[in-house]
mmCIF file of C-alpha atoms in Angstrom:
data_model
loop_
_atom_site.group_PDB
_atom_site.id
_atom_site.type_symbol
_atom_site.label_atom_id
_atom_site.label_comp_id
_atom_site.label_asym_id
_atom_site.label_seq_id
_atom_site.Cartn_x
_atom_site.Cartn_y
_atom_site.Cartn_z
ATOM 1 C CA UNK N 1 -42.413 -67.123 -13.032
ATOM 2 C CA UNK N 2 -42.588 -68.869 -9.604
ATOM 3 C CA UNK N 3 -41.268 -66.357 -6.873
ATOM 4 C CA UNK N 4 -38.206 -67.719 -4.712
ATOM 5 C CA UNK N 5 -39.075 -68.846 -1.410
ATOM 6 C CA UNK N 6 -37.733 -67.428 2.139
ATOM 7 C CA UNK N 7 -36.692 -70.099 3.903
ATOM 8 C CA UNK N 8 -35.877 -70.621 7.905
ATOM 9 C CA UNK N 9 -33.877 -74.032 8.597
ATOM 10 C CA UNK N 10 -33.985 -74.781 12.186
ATOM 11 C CA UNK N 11 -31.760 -77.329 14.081
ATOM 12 C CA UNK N 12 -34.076 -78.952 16.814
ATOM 13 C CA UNK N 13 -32.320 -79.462 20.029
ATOM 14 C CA UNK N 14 -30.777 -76.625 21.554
ATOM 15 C CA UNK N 15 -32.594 -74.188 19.809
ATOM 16 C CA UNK N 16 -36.298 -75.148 19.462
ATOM 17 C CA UNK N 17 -36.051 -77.752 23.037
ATOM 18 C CA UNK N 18 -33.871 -77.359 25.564
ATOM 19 C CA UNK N 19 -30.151 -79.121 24.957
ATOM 20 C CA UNK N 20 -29.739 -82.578 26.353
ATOM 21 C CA UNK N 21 -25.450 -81.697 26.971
ATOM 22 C CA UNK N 22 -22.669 -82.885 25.107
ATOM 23 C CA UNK N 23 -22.965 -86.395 23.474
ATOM 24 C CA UNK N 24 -26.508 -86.979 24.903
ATOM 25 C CA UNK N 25 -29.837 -87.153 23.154
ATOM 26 C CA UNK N 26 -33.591 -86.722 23.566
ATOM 27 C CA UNK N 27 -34.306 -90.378 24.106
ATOM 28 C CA UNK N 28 -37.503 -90.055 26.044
ATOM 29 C CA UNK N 29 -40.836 -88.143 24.962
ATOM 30 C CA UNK N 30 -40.619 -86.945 28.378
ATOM 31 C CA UNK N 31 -37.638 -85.486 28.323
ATOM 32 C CA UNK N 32 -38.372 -83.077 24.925
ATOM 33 C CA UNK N 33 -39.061 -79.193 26.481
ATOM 34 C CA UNK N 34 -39.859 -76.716 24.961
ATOM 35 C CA UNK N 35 -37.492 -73.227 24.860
ATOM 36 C CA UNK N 36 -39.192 -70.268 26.100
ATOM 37 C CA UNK N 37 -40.105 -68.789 23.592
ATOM 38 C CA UNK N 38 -39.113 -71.192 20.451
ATOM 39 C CA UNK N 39 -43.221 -71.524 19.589
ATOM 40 C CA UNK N 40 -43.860 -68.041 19.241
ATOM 41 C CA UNK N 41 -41.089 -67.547 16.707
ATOM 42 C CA UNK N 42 -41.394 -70.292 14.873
ATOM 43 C CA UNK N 43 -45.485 -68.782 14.775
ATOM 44 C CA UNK N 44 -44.069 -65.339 13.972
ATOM 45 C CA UNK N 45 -42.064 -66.714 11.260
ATOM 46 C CA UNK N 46 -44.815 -68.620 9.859
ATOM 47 C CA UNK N 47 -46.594 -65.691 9.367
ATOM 48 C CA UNK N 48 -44.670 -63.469 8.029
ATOM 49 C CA UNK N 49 -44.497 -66.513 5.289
ATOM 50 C CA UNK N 50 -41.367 -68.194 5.454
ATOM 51 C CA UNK N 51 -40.917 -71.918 4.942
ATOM 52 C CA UNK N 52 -39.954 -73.622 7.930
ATOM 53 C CA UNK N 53 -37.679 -77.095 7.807
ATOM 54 C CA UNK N 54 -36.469 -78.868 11.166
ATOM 55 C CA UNK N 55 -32.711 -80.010 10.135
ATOM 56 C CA UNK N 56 -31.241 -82.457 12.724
ATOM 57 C CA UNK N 57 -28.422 -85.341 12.914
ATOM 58 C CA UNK N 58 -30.413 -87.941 15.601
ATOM 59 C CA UNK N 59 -27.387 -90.421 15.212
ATOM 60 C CA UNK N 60 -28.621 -91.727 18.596
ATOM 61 C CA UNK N 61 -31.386 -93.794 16.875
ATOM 62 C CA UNK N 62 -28.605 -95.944 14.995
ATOM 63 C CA UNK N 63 -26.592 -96.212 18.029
ATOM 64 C CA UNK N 64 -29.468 -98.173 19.718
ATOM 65 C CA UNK N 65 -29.943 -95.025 22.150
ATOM 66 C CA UNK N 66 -33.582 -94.598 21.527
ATOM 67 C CA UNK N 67 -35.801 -95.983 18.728
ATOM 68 C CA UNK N 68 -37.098 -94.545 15.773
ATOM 69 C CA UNK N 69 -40.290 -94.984 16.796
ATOM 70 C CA UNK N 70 -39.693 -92.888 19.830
ATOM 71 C CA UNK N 71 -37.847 -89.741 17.490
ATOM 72 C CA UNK N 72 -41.559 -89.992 15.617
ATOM 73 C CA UNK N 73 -43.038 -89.981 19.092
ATOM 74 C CA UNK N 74 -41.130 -86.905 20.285
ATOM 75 C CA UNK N 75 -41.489 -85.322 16.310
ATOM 76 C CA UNK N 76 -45.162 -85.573 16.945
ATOM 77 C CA UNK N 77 -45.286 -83.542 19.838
ATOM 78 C CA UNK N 78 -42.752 -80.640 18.273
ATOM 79 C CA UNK N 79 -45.273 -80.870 15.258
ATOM 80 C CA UNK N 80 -48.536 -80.840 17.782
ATOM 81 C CA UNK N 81 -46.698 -77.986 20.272
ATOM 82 C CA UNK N 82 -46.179 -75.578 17.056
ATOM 83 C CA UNK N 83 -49.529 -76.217 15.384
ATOM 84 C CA UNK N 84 -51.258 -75.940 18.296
ATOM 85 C CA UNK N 85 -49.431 -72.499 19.354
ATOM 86 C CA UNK N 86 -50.405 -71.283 15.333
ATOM 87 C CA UNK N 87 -47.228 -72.084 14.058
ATOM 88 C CA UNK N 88 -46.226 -74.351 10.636
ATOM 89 C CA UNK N 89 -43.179 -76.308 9.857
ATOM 90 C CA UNK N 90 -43.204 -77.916 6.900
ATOM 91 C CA UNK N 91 -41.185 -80.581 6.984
ATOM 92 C CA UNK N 92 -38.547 -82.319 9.438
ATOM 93 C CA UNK N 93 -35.371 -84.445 8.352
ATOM 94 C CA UNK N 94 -32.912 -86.155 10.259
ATOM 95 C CA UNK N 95 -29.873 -87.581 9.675
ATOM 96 C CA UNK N 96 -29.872 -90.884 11.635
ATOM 97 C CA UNK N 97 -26.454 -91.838 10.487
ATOM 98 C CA UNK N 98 -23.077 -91.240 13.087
ATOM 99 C CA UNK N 99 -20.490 -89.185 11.330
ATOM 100 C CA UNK N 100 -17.966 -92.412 10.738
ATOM 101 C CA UNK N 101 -20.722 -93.477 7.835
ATOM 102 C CA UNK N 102 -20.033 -90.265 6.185
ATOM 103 C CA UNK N 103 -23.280 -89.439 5.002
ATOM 104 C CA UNK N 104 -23.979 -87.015 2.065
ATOM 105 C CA UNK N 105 -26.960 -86.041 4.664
ATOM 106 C CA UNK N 106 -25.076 -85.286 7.850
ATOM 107 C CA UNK N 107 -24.561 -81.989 9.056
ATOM 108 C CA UNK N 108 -22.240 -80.001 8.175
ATOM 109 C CA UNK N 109 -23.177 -81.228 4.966
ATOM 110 C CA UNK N 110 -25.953 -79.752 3.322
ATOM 111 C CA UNK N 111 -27.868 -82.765 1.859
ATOM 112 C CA UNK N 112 -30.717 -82.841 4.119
ATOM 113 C CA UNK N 113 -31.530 -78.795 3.257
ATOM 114 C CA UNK N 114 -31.431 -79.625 -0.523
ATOM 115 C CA UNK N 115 -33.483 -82.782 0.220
ATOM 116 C CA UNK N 116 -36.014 -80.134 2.033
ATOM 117 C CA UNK N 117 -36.045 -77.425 -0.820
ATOM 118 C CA UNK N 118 -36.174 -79.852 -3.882
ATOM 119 C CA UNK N 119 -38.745 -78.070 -6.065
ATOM 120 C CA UNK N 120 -38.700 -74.876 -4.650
ATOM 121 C CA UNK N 121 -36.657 -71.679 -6.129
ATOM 122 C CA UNK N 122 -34.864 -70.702 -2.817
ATOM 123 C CA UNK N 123 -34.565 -67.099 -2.296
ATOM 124 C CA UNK N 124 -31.076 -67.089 -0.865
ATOM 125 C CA UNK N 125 -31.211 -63.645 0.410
ATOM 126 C CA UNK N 126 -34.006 -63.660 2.944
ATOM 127 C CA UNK N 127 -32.957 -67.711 3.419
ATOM 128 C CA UNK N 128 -31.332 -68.558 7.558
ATOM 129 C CA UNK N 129 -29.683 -71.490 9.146
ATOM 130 C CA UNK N 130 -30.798 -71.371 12.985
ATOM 131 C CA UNK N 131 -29.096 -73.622 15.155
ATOM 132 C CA UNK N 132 -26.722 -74.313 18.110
ATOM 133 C CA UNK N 133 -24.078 -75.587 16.674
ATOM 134 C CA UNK N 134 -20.650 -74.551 13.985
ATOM 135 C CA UNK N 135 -22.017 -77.966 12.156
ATOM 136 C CA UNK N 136 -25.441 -76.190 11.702
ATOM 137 C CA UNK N 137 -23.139 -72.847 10.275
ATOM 138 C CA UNK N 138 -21.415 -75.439 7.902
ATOM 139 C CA UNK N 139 -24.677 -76.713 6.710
ATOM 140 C CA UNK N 140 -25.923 -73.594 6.167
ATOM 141 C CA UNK N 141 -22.972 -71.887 4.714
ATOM 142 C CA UNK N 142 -22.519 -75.012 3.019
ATOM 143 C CA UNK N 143 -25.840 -74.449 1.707
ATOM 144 C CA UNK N 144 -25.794 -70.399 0.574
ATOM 145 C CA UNK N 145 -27.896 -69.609 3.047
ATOM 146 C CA UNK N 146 -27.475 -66.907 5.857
ATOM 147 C CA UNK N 147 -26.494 -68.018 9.186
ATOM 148 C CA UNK N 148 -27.308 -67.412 13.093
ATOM 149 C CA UNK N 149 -25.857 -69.340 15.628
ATOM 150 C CA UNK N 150 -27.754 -69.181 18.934
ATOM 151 C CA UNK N 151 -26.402 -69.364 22.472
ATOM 152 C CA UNK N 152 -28.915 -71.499 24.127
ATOM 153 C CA UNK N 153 -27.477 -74.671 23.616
ATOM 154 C CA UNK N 154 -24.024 -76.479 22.716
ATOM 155 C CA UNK N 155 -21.937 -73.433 21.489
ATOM 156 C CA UNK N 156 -20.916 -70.927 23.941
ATOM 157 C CA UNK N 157 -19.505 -67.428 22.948
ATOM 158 C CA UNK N 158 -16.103 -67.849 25.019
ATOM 159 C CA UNK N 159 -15.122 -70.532 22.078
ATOM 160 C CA UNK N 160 -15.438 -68.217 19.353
ATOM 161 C CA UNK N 161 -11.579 -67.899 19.441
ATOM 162 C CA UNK N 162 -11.580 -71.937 18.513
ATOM 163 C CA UNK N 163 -14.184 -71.856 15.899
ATOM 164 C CA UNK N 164 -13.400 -73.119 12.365
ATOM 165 C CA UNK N 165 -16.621 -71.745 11.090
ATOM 166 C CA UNK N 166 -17.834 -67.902 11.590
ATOM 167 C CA UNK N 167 -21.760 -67.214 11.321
ATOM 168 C CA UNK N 168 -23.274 -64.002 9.520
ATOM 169 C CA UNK N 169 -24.857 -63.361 13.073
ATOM 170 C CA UNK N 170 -25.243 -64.276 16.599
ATOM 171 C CA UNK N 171 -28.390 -64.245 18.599
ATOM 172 C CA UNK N 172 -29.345 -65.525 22.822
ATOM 173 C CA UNK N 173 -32.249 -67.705 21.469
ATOM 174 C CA UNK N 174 -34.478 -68.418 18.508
ATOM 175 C CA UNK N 175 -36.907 -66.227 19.755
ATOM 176 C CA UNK N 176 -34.288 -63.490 19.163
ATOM 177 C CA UNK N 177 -33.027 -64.201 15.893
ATOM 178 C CA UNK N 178 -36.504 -64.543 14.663
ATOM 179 C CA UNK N 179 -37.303 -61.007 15.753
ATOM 180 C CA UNK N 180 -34.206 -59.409 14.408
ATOM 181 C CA UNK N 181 -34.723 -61.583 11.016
ATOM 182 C CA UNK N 182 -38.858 -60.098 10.964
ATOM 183 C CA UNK N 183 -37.296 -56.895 11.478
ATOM 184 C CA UNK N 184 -34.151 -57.278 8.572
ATOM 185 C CA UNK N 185 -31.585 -56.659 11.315
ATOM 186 C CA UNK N 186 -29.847 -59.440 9.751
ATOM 187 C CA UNK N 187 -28.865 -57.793 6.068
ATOM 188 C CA UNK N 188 -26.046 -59.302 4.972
ATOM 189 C CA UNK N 189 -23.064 -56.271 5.075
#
């Protein structure tokens, strides 16, 4: 019998590049930067054999903001940053829809992470949802999946009072929830 797979879902901006603000995009290659310290943990994640899938909503394409061309443009260069640094993701969906089309795929609905996993027997466990963002602890609750919101892009701790979601944990950065999720800091209580 086929052994469930560890997964690590990762929302891109915010959390592997730096955040754009509120209601902008990355609509320029030039403009996608790398977090300090986002290659090394997605590397260190890698190898300690998770699966790695890039789950983002890029409604910006359909609003006319930037092309998709140019998201496969700035995808490339993720994909060629992390390679390069010894690193593997193994796949990257986006959601290019806005949220008025309602789409099964958006976040904070889960579509795109069962579109990512189809196939596999997802060890749900030792399975996170990284991102910046209460729709990324949606999707991932949404999911089954364990969740860690980081602080290095939209979300800020001061609204936790306001939030309609709670995650399972909080971490400063990817590169900190990746080393607290190699060392099984995040057990779920």
């Amino acid at each position: 019998m086929k052994k469930p797979s560890r997964i690590v879902f990762l929302d891109r901006d915010g959390v592997i590049n730096k955040y754009p603000g509120d209601g902008r995009y990355v609509t320029r290659v030039k403009d996608f930067k790398m977090l300090k310290g986002s290659l090394d943990a997605i590397k260190k994640l890698s190898q300690a054999g998770f699966f790695l899938f890039v789950i983002s909503n890029q409604a910006g394409v359909t609003k006319g903001l930037y092309s998709k061309k140019t998201l496969k443009k700035i995808t490339n260069l993720m994909l060629k940053n992390v390679n390069k640094y010894g690193g593997m993701v193994h796949k990257v969906l986006y959601c290019l829809h806005t949220l008025e089309m309602n789409c099964p795929c958006r976040k904070p609905k889960a579509g795109l992470l069962r579109k990512a996993t189809k196939g596999k027997k997802v060890d749900f466990e030792n399975s996170y949802f990284i991102g910046d963002s209460l729709l990324d602890v949606k999707a991932g609750k949404a999911f089954g999946c364990k969740t860690v919101l980081v602080l290095s892009g939209r979300e800020k701790l001061k609204n936790a009072p306001q939030w309609d979601a709670a995650p399972d944990f909080i971490a400063s950065s990817l590169s900190s929830a990746a080393k607290n999720i190699l060392k099984n800091k995040y057990e779920r209580a």
